[in-house]
Amino acid sequence: MGFARACSVALVGVEGVVVEVQADLEPGVAAFTLVGLPDKSLVESRDRVRAAVVNSGAEWPQKKLTVGLSPASVPKGGSGFDLAVACAVLGAAERVAPEAIADLMLIGELGLDGRVRPVRGVLPAVLAAAEAGYRRVVVPERTAGEASLVPGVSVLGVRSLRQLIAVLTDEPVPEEPPDAAAGRPDPMPPGLMVAGAGVGTGPATGAGAGPGHRPDLADVAGQAAARTALEVAAAGGHHLLLHGPPGAGKTMLAERLPAVLPPLTRQESLEVTAVHSVAGILPPGQPLVDTAPYCAPHHSATMQSLVGGGNGLPRPGAVSLAHRGILFLDEAPEFSARALDALRQPLESGHVVVARSAGVVRLPARFLMVLAANPCPCGRHRLHGAGCECPPSVIRRYQARLSGPLLDRVDLRVDVRPVDRADLLGRGGRGESTETVAARVRGARERSAARLDGTPWSVNSEVPGHELRTRWPLGPGALAAAERDLERGLLTARGVDRVLRVAWTVADLAGHDRPTARDVALALELRTGIARGATALAGEAS
């Protein structure tokens, strides 16, 4: 009788659970039994592992073989257990020493020829292994850079099972030619890109720019109010609604927002990389995502594709793929009401909890949402001489598709007016570049970070209103205009808190120690769309 154990990781959302793979050989009719709550793709590993072992030059044991995955109560799926199963079988057959693999964490899919192929979720899997005390990890060679992001872990990247057997038995490691299919295991879904990486369909292509051209805010003609709102949104992480007719520049503004955001911190980069790794969309050659992601799903997207779902354990949706970045919903009223209202919970909490029969998954979802909406189905409502023929009832129903509870969570609402001839022809001068605005945003983020140091919050949009009112009170009379709007019913209590958060962001952009009445007026103007006399841009000094 032979027995050996190896270890791998089962992913539940973006969190890993260490799984012990046990192999037991007994005399009897040759058979291969896999137990421990595997899904169909994992059950099929029996044939993959057998072919890979034989084609790697090792002998397959002709005995009764039982492979158990423990803990048996955790659902397990995917092909990432192949390498651990193969090594456990070889250990039980004494082709490799069982003690040599007992403390190894093995992650990878096996091809029938014995090649080790990349799988999704290597980073969160290695993070889980490190937390469990494992210090040696074997992964596919193409994902070794991703696994090396975890400190304190020794990573071995292998191209084939033959190479791994040689390493474990202290034999000369054979040379393996690189895999011809050097791409990622799955194609990147449309509408998602990592800003600046030039991968997928995103801002660089959506704006009609040529290769090598990066969208710049200076390309946007006019739209001073919308540009101010964009800067405030980037500085404080505030959600934004751009409302206006087609062709006014709503999409152009949203596509240029990722470049205005500051680079991700190390912890944020690991969070984003873990989500993208599970989704299988990490750009080739870039194991660490260090810029804000940009996700722009089509308006036909289902609720499951937005918040997460799928067969078995839920997979990350658009809100998680946009974690620490931008979720842009173009033609927002065209999305289904169920899909839009499903965003209300992650907008408040920064995460989404998806329950399915196979289990409950908690996925990160702290994103900056940008909505773009036309005023009516034809888009010409309230345009002078445009000839809108939409009946008033149709216009009301169209605008009501964005529900009040959802809009109450949007801090900034801006009417984007049609561009006039002077702005379009550049007679009024070009607007500020992305680099100039991004520098101001970085300065505002630094000021807010210094103020919030030692708290669980990093940007103004995350701070509870109670904390803002008690820990950092405003000067006498600064909130008078917001209080009047609350009494008139123009603002809810949540709306007042959000105005206060925006006012702090405006003050950070202007370099004020605390918001003034003028900062609050600009915050109210950006929230309600009603002119308050706050004509200065957020970035101007006092």
Coordinates of C-alpha atoms in Angstrom, one line a residue:
M1 CA 0.0 0.0 0.0
G2 CA 1.3 3.5 -0.9
F3 CA 0.1 6.9 0.4
A4 CA 1.2 10.5 -0.2
R5 CA -0.2 13.9 0.1
A6 CA 0.3 17.2 -1.6
C7 CA -1.5 20.6 -1.3
S8 CA -3.3 23.0 -3.6
V9 CA -5.8 25.8 -3.2
A10 CA -9.6 26.1 -3.9
L11 CA -10.8 29.6 -4.7
V12 CA -14.1 30.8 -3.2
G13 CA -14.6 34.1 -5.0
V14 CA -11.2 35.9 -4.5
E15 CA -10.3 34.1 -1.3
G16 CA -8.4 30.8 -1.2
V17 CA -8.9 27.7 0.9
V18 CA -5.9 25.3 1.3
V19 CA -6.8 21.8 0.1
E20 CA -4.9 18.7 1.0
V21 CA -4.7 16.2 -1.9
Q22 CA -4.3 12.7 -0.6
A23 CA -3.5 9.7 -2.9
D24 CA -3.9 6.1 -1.7
L25 CA -2.8 2.9 -3.6
E26 CA -4.2 -0.5 -2.7
P27 CA -4.0 -3.9 -4.4
G28 CA -7.1 -4.6 -6.6
V29 CA -8.5 -3.9 -10.0
A30 CA -7.0 -0.8 -11.5
A31 CA -9.3 2.1 -11.0
F32 CA -9.1 5.8 -10.3
T33 CA -11.6 7.3 -7.9
L34 CA -11.7 11.1 -7.1
V35 CA -13.6 12.2 -4.0
G36 CA -14.0 15.4 -2.0
L37 CA -16.8 17.4 -3.7
P38 CA -15.2 18.0 -7.1
D39 CA -17.0 19.6 -10.0
K40 CA -17.1 18.2 -13.6
S41 CA -13.9 20.0 -14.7
L42 CA -12.1 18.5 -11.7
V43 CA -13.5 15.0 -12.3
E44 CA -12.1 15.1 -15.8
S45 CA -8.7 15.6 -14.3
R46 CA -8.5 11.8 -13.9
D47 CA -7.9 11.4 -17.7
R48 CA -5.7 14.5 -18.0
V49 CA -3.4 13.4 -15.1
R50 CA -3.1 9.8 -16.4
A51 CA -2.1 10.9 -19.9
A52 CA 0.2 13.6 -18.6
V53 CA 2.0 11.1 -16.3
V54 CA 2.5 8.5 -19.0
N55 CA 3.6 11.1 -21.6
S56 CA 6.1 12.5 -19.1
G57 CA 8.0 9.1 -19.0
A58 CA 6.6 7.9 -15.7
E59 CA 4.7 4.7 -15.1
W60 CA 1.1 4.8 -14.2
P61 CA 0.3 2.5 -11.2
Q62 CA -1.9 -0.4 -12.1
K63 CA -3.7 -0.6 -8.7
K64 CA -6.8 0.7 -7.1
L65 CA -6.2 4.4 -6.7
T66 CA -8.2 6.8 -4.6
V67 CA -7.6 10.5 -4.5
G68 CA -9.3 12.6 -1.8
L69 CA -9.6 16.3 -1.6
S70 CA -9.8 17.6 2.0
P71 CA -11.7 19.4 3.5
A72 CA -14.5 17.5 1.7
S73 CA -17.1 20.1 2.6
V74 CA -15.6 22.9 0.4
P75 CA -16.7 22.9 -3.2
K76 CA -13.8 22.5 -5.6
G77 CA -13.6 23.3 -9.3
G78 CA -11.3 24.1 -12.1
S79 CA -8.2 22.4 -13.5
G80 CA -5.7 24.0 -11.1
F81 CA -5.6 20.8 -9.0
D82 CA -4.0 18.7 -11.8
L83 CA -0.4 19.2 -10.7
A84 CA -1.1 18.4 -7.1
V85 CA -3.1 15.3 -8.0
A86 CA -0.3 14.1 -10.3
C87 CA 2.4 14.6 -7.7
A88 CA 0.3 12.9 -5.0
V89 CA -0.1 9.9 -7.3
L90 CA 3.6 9.8 -8.1
G91 CA 4.4 10.0 -4.4
A92 CA 2.1 7.2 -3.6
A93 CA 3.7 5.1 -6.3
E94 CA 7.2 6.1 -4.9
R95 CA 8.3 7.7 -8.2
V96 CA 9.0 10.8 -6.1
A97 CA 9.7 10.8 -2.4
P98 CA 6.4 11.5 -0.5
E99 CA 8.2 13.8 2.0
A100 CA 9.5 15.9 -1.0
I101 CA 5.9 17.0 -1.8
A102 CA 4.3 17.1 1.6
D103 CA 5.0 20.8 2.2
L104 CA 4.7 21.9 -1.4
M105 CA 1.9 24.0 -2.7
L106 CA 1.2 22.9 -6.3
I107 CA -1.1 24.9 -8.7
G108 CA -1.4 24.3 -12.4
E109 CA -3.3 22.5 -15.1
L110 CA -1.8 19.6 -17.0
G111 CA -2.0 19.1 -20.7
L112 CA -2.2 15.6 -22.1
D113 CA 1.4 15.9 -23.2
G114 CA 2.5 16.8 -19.7
R115 CA 2.9 20.5 -20.1
V116 CA 1.9 22.7 -17.2
R117 CA -0.7 25.3 -18.3
P118 CA -1.6 28.5 -16.6
V119 CA -4.8 28.8 -14.6
R120 CA -6.9 31.6 -13.1
G121 CA -6.4 33.0 -9.6
V122 CA -2.8 32.3 -9.0
L123 CA -2.2 35.4 -6.9
P124 CA -5.1 34.8 -4.4
A125 CA -4.1 31.1 -4.3
V126 CA -0.5 31.9 -3.3
L127 CA -1.7 34.6 -0.9
A128 CA -3.8 31.9 0.8
A129 CA -0.9 29.5 0.8
A130 CA 1.4 32.1 2.5
E131 CA -1.2 32.8 5.1
A132 CA -1.4 29.1 5.9
G133 CA 2.3 28.9 6.4
Y134 CA 3.5 27.4 3.1
R135 CA 6.8 28.8 1.8
R136 CA 7.4 26.8 -1.4
V137 CA 5.0 27.1 -4.3
V138 CA 5.1 25.4 -7.7
V139 CA 3.1 27.2 -10.5
P140 CA 3.1 27.3 -14.3
E141 CA 6.1 29.2 -15.7
R142 CA 3.9 31.8 -17.3
T143 CA 2.3 32.8 -14.0
A144 CA 5.5 32.7 -11.9
G145 CA 5.7 36.6 -12.0
E146 CA 2.2 36.8 -10.6
A147 CA 3.0 34.3 -7.8
S148 CA 6.2 36.2 -7.0
L149 CA 4.2 39.2 -5.9
V150 CA 3.6 37.5 -2.6
P151 CA 6.5 38.2 -0.2
G152 CA 8.2 35.4 1.8
V153 CA 7.3 32.7 -0.7
S154 CA 9.8 30.7 -2.9
V155 CA 8.2 30.3 -6.3
L156 CA 9.2 27.6 -8.8
G157 CA 7.8 28.0 -12.3
V158 CA 7.8 24.9 -14.4
R159 CA 6.9 24.2 -18.1
S160 CA 6.1 20.5 -17.7
L161 CA 5.5 17.7 -15.3
R162 CA 8.7 16.1 -16.6
Q163 CA 10.7 19.1 -15.3
L164 CA 9.0 19.0 -11.9
I165 CA 9.7 15.3 -11.5
A166 CA 13.4 16.0 -12.3
V167 CA 13.6 18.7 -9.6
L168 CA 11.9 16.5 -7.0
T169 CA 14.2 13.6 -7.7
D170 CA 17.4 15.6 -8.1
E171 CA 17.8 14.6 -11.7
P172 CA 19.0 16.8 -14.6
V173 CA 16.2 19.1 -15.5
P174 CA 15.3 18.5 -19.2
E175 CA 14.9 21.5 -21.6
E176 CA 11.4 22.2 -22.7
P177 CA 10.6 24.4 -25.7
P178 CA 8.3 27.4 -24.8
D179 CA 4.6 26.9 -25.4
A180 CA 3.5 28.2 -28.7
A181 CA 0.2 29.5 -27.2
A182 CA 1.8 32.0 -24.9
G183 CA -1.4 34.0 -24.3
R184 CA -3.6 33.9 -21.3
P185 CA -5.9 31.0 -20.6
D186 CA -9.0 32.9 -21.6
P187 CA -9.7 35.9 -23.9
M188 CA -10.3 39.2 -22.4
P189 CA -14.1 40.1 -22.5
P190 CA -14.9 43.2 -24.4
G191 CA -15.5 46.5 -22.6
L192 CA -12.7 45.9 -20.0
M193 CA -9.2 47.3 -20.1
V194 CA -6.4 48.3 -17.8
A195 CA -5.8 51.9 -18.4
G196 CA -2.6 52.6 -20.2
A197 CA -1.9 48.9 -20.9
G198 CA -3.3 49.0 -24.4
V199 CA -5.2 45.7 -23.9
G200 CA -8.8 45.0 -24.8
T201 CA -11.3 47.5 -25.9
G202 CA -11.2 50.7 -23.9
P203 CA -10.6 54.4 -24.0
A204 CA -7.7 54.4 -26.5
T205 CA -9.9 52.7 -29.1
G206 CA -13.3 53.8 -28.0
A207 CA -12.6 57.5 -28.7
G208 CA -11.4 56.8 -32.2
A209 CA -7.8 57.5 -31.4
G210 CA -5.0 55.9 -33.4
P211 CA -2.3 53.6 -32.0
G212 CA 0.0 55.1 -29.4
H213 CA -2.4 58.0 -28.8
R214 CA -3.5 58.4 -25.2
P215 CA -6.7 60.3 -24.6
D216 CA -6.2 63.7 -23.0
L217 CA -8.5 66.1 -21.3
A218 CA -7.2 68.8 -23.6
D219 CA -9.1 67.0 -26.4
V220 CA -12.4 67.9 -24.9
A221 CA -13.9 71.1 -26.3
G222 CA -15.5 73.4 -23.7
Q223 CA -17.5 71.7 -20.9
A224 CA -16.0 73.7 -18.0
A225 CA -18.6 72.5 -15.5
A226 CA -18.3 68.9 -16.5
R227 CA -14.5 69.1 -16.3
T228 CA -14.8 70.5 -12.8
A229 CA -17.1 67.7 -11.8
L230 CA -14.7 65.1 -13.3
E231 CA -11.8 66.6 -11.3
V232 CA -13.8 66.6 -8.0
A233 CA -14.9 63.0 -8.7
A234 CA -11.3 61.9 -9.2
A235 CA -10.0 63.7 -6.1
G236 CA -12.7 62.4 -3.7
G237 CA -13.9 59.2 -5.3
H238 CA -17.4 60.6 -5.8
H239 CA -19.9 59.0 -8.2
L240 CA -20.8 61.1 -11.2
L241 CA -23.8 61.5 -13.6
L242 CA -23.3 63.2 -16.9
H243 CA -26.6 64.2 -18.4
G244 CA -27.0 65.7 -21.8
P245 CA -27.6 65.2 -25.5
P246 CA -25.6 62.9 -27.8
G247 CA -22.3 64.3 -29.1
A248 CA -21.8 66.7 -26.2
G249 CA -18.7 64.8 -24.9
K250 CA -20.0 62.6 -22.1
T251 CA -18.2 59.5 -23.2
M252 CA -15.0 61.4 -24.0
L253 CA -15.0 62.8 -20.5
A254 CA -15.5 59.4 -18.9
E255 CA -12.8 57.7 -21.0
R256 CA -10.3 60.3 -19.8
L257 CA -11.1 59.9 -16.1
P258 CA -8.8 56.8 -15.4
A259 CA -5.7 58.8 -16.4
V260 CA -6.6 61.5 -13.9
L261 CA -6.7 59.1 -11.0
P262 CA -3.5 58.6 -9.0
P263 CA -1.6 55.3 -9.3
L264 CA -2.8 52.4 -7.1
T265 CA -1.0 51.8 -3.8
R266 CA 0.7 48.4 -3.3
Q267 CA -2.2 47.0 -1.3
E268 CA -4.8 48.3 -3.9
S269 CA -2.7 46.8 -6.7
L270 CA -2.8 43.4 -5.0
E271 CA -6.5 43.6 -4.5
V272 CA -7.1 44.5 -8.2
T273 CA -4.7 41.9 -9.5
A274 CA -6.3 39.2 -7.4
V275 CA -9.8 40.0 -8.9
H276 CA -8.4 40.1 -12.4
S277 CA -6.5 36.9 -11.9
V278 CA -9.6 35.1 -10.8
A279 CA -11.4 36.5 -13.9
G280 CA -8.5 35.4 -16.1
I281 CA -7.9 38.8 -17.7
L282 CA -4.5 39.8 -16.5
P283 CA -2.6 41.4 -19.4
P284 CA 0.3 39.2 -20.7
G285 CA 3.6 40.2 -19.2
Q286 CA 2.0 42.5 -16.6
P287 CA 1.5 40.4 -13.4
L288 CA 0.7 43.5 -11.2
V289 CA -2.0 45.9 -12.1
D290 CA -0.8 49.3 -10.9
T291 CA -3.3 51.7 -12.7
A292 CA -7.0 52.1 -12.1
P293 CA -9.0 49.6 -14.1
Y294 CA -11.8 50.8 -16.5
C295 CA -14.8 48.7 -17.1
A296 CA -17.6 49.8 -19.5
P297 CA -20.2 47.1 -19.9
H298 CA -22.8 47.3 -22.7
H299 CA -26.3 48.4 -21.7
S300 CA -27.6 44.9 -22.5
A301 CA -25.6 43.5 -19.5
T302 CA -27.6 41.4 -17.1
M303 CA -27.7 41.8 -13.4
Q304 CA -25.4 38.7 -13.0
S305 CA -22.8 40.1 -15.3
L306 CA -22.8 43.4 -13.3
V307 CA -22.7 42.1 -9.7
G308 CA -21.4 38.6 -10.3
G309 CA -22.8 35.2 -10.8
G310 CA -22.6 32.1 -13.0
N311 CA -23.0 28.4 -12.5
G312 CA -21.7 27.0 -9.3
L313 CA -19.8 29.5 -7.2
P314 CA -20.3 33.0 -8.4
R315 CA -17.6 34.7 -10.5
P316 CA -16.7 38.4 -10.4
G317 CA -18.9 40.8 -12.2
A318 CA -18.3 44.2 -13.7
V319 CA -18.5 45.9 -10.2
S320 CA -15.6 43.7 -9.0
L321 CA -13.6 44.0 -12.2
A322 CA -13.9 47.8 -11.7
H323 CA -12.6 47.6 -8.1
R324 CA -10.4 50.6 -7.3
G325 CA -11.2 52.0 -10.7
I326 CA -14.0 53.2 -13.0
L327 CA -17.3 51.6 -13.8
F328 CA -18.7 53.5 -16.8
L329 CA -22.4 52.9 -17.6
D330 CA -23.0 54.6 -21.0
E331 CA -26.7 55.0 -22.0
A332 CA -27.5 54.3 -18.3
P333 CA -31.3 54.5 -18.7
E334 CA -31.1 51.6 -21.2
F335 CA -29.8 49.2 -18.6
S336 CA -32.5 47.1 -16.9
A337 CA -34.0 48.4 -13.7
R338 CA -33.0 45.2 -11.8
A339 CA -29.4 45.6 -12.9
L340 CA -29.2 49.2 -11.9
D341 CA -30.9 48.8 -8.6
A342 CA -28.5 45.9 -7.8
L343 CA -25.7 48.5 -7.7
R344 CA -27.1 50.2 -4.7
Q345 CA -25.7 47.8 -2.1
P346 CA -22.0 47.8 -3.5
L347 CA -22.1 51.6 -3.9
E348 CA -22.7 51.9 -0.1
S349 CA -20.6 49.0 1.3
G350 CA -17.7 48.7 -1.2
H351 CA -18.3 44.9 -1.6
V352 CA -21.0 42.6 -3.0
V353 CA -22.3 39.4 -1.4
V354 CA -23.6 36.9 -3.9
A355 CA -25.5 33.9 -2.7
R356 CA -26.0 30.8 -4.8
S357 CA -26.9 27.2 -4.0
A358 CA -23.2 26.2 -4.2
G359 CA -22.2 28.8 -1.6
V360 CA -22.0 32.5 -0.6
V361 CA -19.2 34.6 -2.0
R362 CA -18.0 38.1 -0.9
L363 CA -16.4 40.1 -3.7
P364 CA -14.7 43.5 -3.4
A365 CA -16.5 46.2 -5.3
R366 CA -15.2 49.7 -4.3
F367 CA -15.4 51.6 -7.6
L368 CA -16.1 55.1 -8.9
M369 CA -19.3 55.0 -11.0
V370 CA -19.9 57.3 -13.9
L371 CA -23.3 57.3 -15.5
A372 CA -24.0 58.9 -18.9
A373 CA -27.6 59.6 -19.9
N374 CA -29.5 61.3 -22.7
P375 CA -32.5 63.5 -21.8
C376 CA -34.9 61.4 -23.8
P377 CA -35.0 58.4 -26.2
C378 CA -34.1 60.5 -29.2
G379 CA -31.7 62.7 -27.2
R380 CA -33.0 66.0 -28.5
H381 CA -35.2 67.1 -25.7
R382 CA -34.8 70.7 -24.7
L383 CA -32.5 71.4 -27.6
H384 CA -33.5 74.6 -29.4
G385 CA -34.7 73.7 -32.9
A386 CA -33.7 70.0 -32.6
G387 CA -37.3 68.8 -33.3
C388 CA -37.7 66.3 -30.4
E389 CA -41.0 64.4 -31.0
C390 CA -41.0 62.3 -27.8
P391 CA -44.3 62.6 -25.9
P392 CA -44.0 64.0 -22.3
S393 CA -45.1 60.7 -20.9
V394 CA -42.3 58.9 -22.8
I395 CA -39.7 61.4 -21.5
R396 CA -40.9 61.0 -17.9
R397 CA -40.7 57.2 -18.2
Y398 CA -37.2 57.3 -19.8
Q399 CA -35.8 59.6 -17.1
A400 CA -37.5 57.6 -14.3
R401 CA -35.4 54.5 -15.3
L402 CA -32.7 55.9 -13.1
S403 CA -34.4 55.4 -9.7
G404 CA -34.4 57.9 -6.9
P405 CA -32.5 55.6 -4.5
L406 CA -29.8 55.1 -7.1
L407 CA -29.4 58.8 -7.9
D408 CA -29.4 59.6 -4.2
R409 CA -26.1 57.7 -4.1
V410 CA -24.6 59.8 -6.9
D411 CA -22.7 62.8 -5.5
L412 CA -22.2 64.8 -8.7
R413 CA -24.9 65.5 -11.3
V414 CA -23.9 67.7 -14.3
D415 CA -25.8 68.8 -17.3
V416 CA -23.5 68.5 -20.3
R417 CA -24.5 71.2 -22.8
P418 CA -24.0 71.0 -26.6
V419 CA -20.6 72.4 -27.6
D420 CA -20.8 75.8 -29.2
R421 CA -19.0 76.9 -32.3
A422 CA -16.3 78.9 -30.5
D423 CA -15.3 76.0 -28.2
L424 CA -15.4 73.5 -31.0
L425 CA -13.1 75.6 -33.2
G426 CA -10.8 76.3 -30.3
R427 CA -11.3 80.0 -30.2
G428 CA -11.8 80.0 -26.5
G429 CA -8.4 78.2 -26.0
R430 CA -7.8 74.6 -25.1
G431 CA -8.7 73.2 -21.7
E432 CA -6.2 71.9 -19.2
S433 CA -4.3 68.7 -20.0
T434 CA -4.7 65.5 -18.2
E435 CA -1.3 65.9 -16.6
T436 CA -2.2 69.3 -15.1
V437 CA -5.5 68.1 -13.7
A438 CA -3.9 64.8 -12.4
A439 CA -1.3 66.8 -10.5
R440 CA -4.0 68.8 -8.7
V441 CA -5.9 65.5 -8.0
R442 CA -2.7 64.0 -6.5
G443 CA -2.3 67.0 -4.2
A444 CA -5.9 66.9 -3.0
R445 CA -5.5 63.1 -2.4
E446 CA -2.4 63.8 -0.3
R447 CA -4.2 66.4 1.8
S448 CA -7.2 64.1 2.4
A449 CA -4.9 61.2 3.2
A450 CA -3.0 63.2 5.8
R451 CA -6.3 64.2 7.4
L452 CA -7.6 60.7 7.4
D453 CA -4.4 59.1 8.6
G454 CA -5.1 56.5 11.3
T455 CA -8.8 56.0 10.2
P456 CA -10.2 53.2 8.1
W457 CA -11.0 55.6 5.2
S458 CA -8.7 56.7 2.4
V459 CA -10.8 59.2 0.4
N460 CA -13.6 61.7 1.3
S461 CA -16.4 59.7 -0.3
E462 CA -15.9 56.8 2.2
V463 CA -16.1 59.0 5.4
P464 CA -19.5 58.7 7.2
G465 CA -21.4 61.9 7.5
H466 CA -21.5 61.6 11.3
E467 CA -17.7 61.5 11.5
L468 CA -17.4 64.6 9.2
R469 CA -19.9 66.5 11.3
T470 CA -18.3 65.7 14.7
R471 CA -14.6 65.0 14.1
W472 CA -14.0 67.7 11.5
P473 CA -16.8 70.3 12.0
L474 CA -17.2 73.2 9.5
G475 CA -17.1 76.9 10.4
P476 CA -20.3 78.7 11.6
G477 CA -22.8 79.1 8.8
A478 CA -20.8 77.2 6.2
L479 CA -23.6 74.6 5.9
A480 CA -26.5 77.1 6.0
A481 CA -27.4 76.6 2.3
A482 CA -27.4 72.8 2.6
E483 CA -29.6 73.0 5.7
R484 CA -32.1 75.2 3.9
D485 CA -32.3 72.7 1.0
L486 CA -32.9 69.9 3.5
E487 CA -35.8 71.8 5.0
R488 CA -37.3 72.4 1.5
G489 CA -37.0 68.8 0.6
L490 CA -34.4 69.3 -2.1
L491 CA -31.9 67.1 -0.2
T492 CA -32.3 64.0 1.9
A493 CA -30.2 63.4 5.0
R494 CA -28.0 61.2 2.9
G495 CA -27.8 64.0 0.4
V496 CA -26.5 66.4 3.0
D497 CA -23.8 64.0 4.1
R498 CA -22.8 63.6 0.4
V499 CA -22.7 67.4 -0.1
L500 CA -20.4 67.6 3.0
R501 CA -18.1 65.0 1.5
V502 CA -17.9 66.8 -1.8
A503 CA -17.3 70.1 0.0
W504 CA -14.3 68.6 1.7
T505 CA -13.0 67.4 -1.7
V506 CA -13.5 70.9 -3.1
A507 CA -11.6 72.4 -0.2
D508 CA -8.7 69.9 -0.7
L509 CA -8.5 70.9 -4.3
A510 CA -8.4 74.6 -3.4
G511 CA -5.9 74.1 -0.5
H512 CA -8.3 75.1 2.3
D513 CA -8.0 73.8 5.8
R514 CA -11.7 73.2 5.9
P515 CA -14.6 73.9 3.6
T516 CA -15.9 77.4 3.3
A517 CA -19.4 78.5 2.4
R518 CA -18.2 78.9 -1.2
D519 CA -16.9 75.3 -1.2
V520 CA -20.3 74.1 0.1
A521 CA -22.1 76.2 -2.5
L522 CA -20.0 74.5 -5.3
A523 CA -20.8 71.1 -3.8
L524 CA -24.5 71.9 -3.8
E525 CA -24.3 73.2 -7.4
L526 CA -22.7 69.9 -8.5
R527 CA -25.2 67.9 -6.5
T528 CA -28.4 69.7 -7.5
G529 CA -27.6 71.4 -10.7
I530 CA -28.9 74.7 -9.3
A531 CA -26.6 77.7 -9.8
R532 CA -25.3 79.0 -6.4
G533 CA -22.9 81.6 -7.6
A534 CA -19.9 79.3 -7.1
T535 CA -18.3 80.0 -10.5
A536 CA -14.7 79.2 -9.5
L537 CA -13.2 76.0 -10.5
A538 CA -12.4 73.5 -7.8
G539 CA -8.7 73.6 -8.5
E540 CA -8.4 77.4 -7.9
A541 CA -6.6 78.6 -4.8
S542 CA -8.6 80.7 -2.4

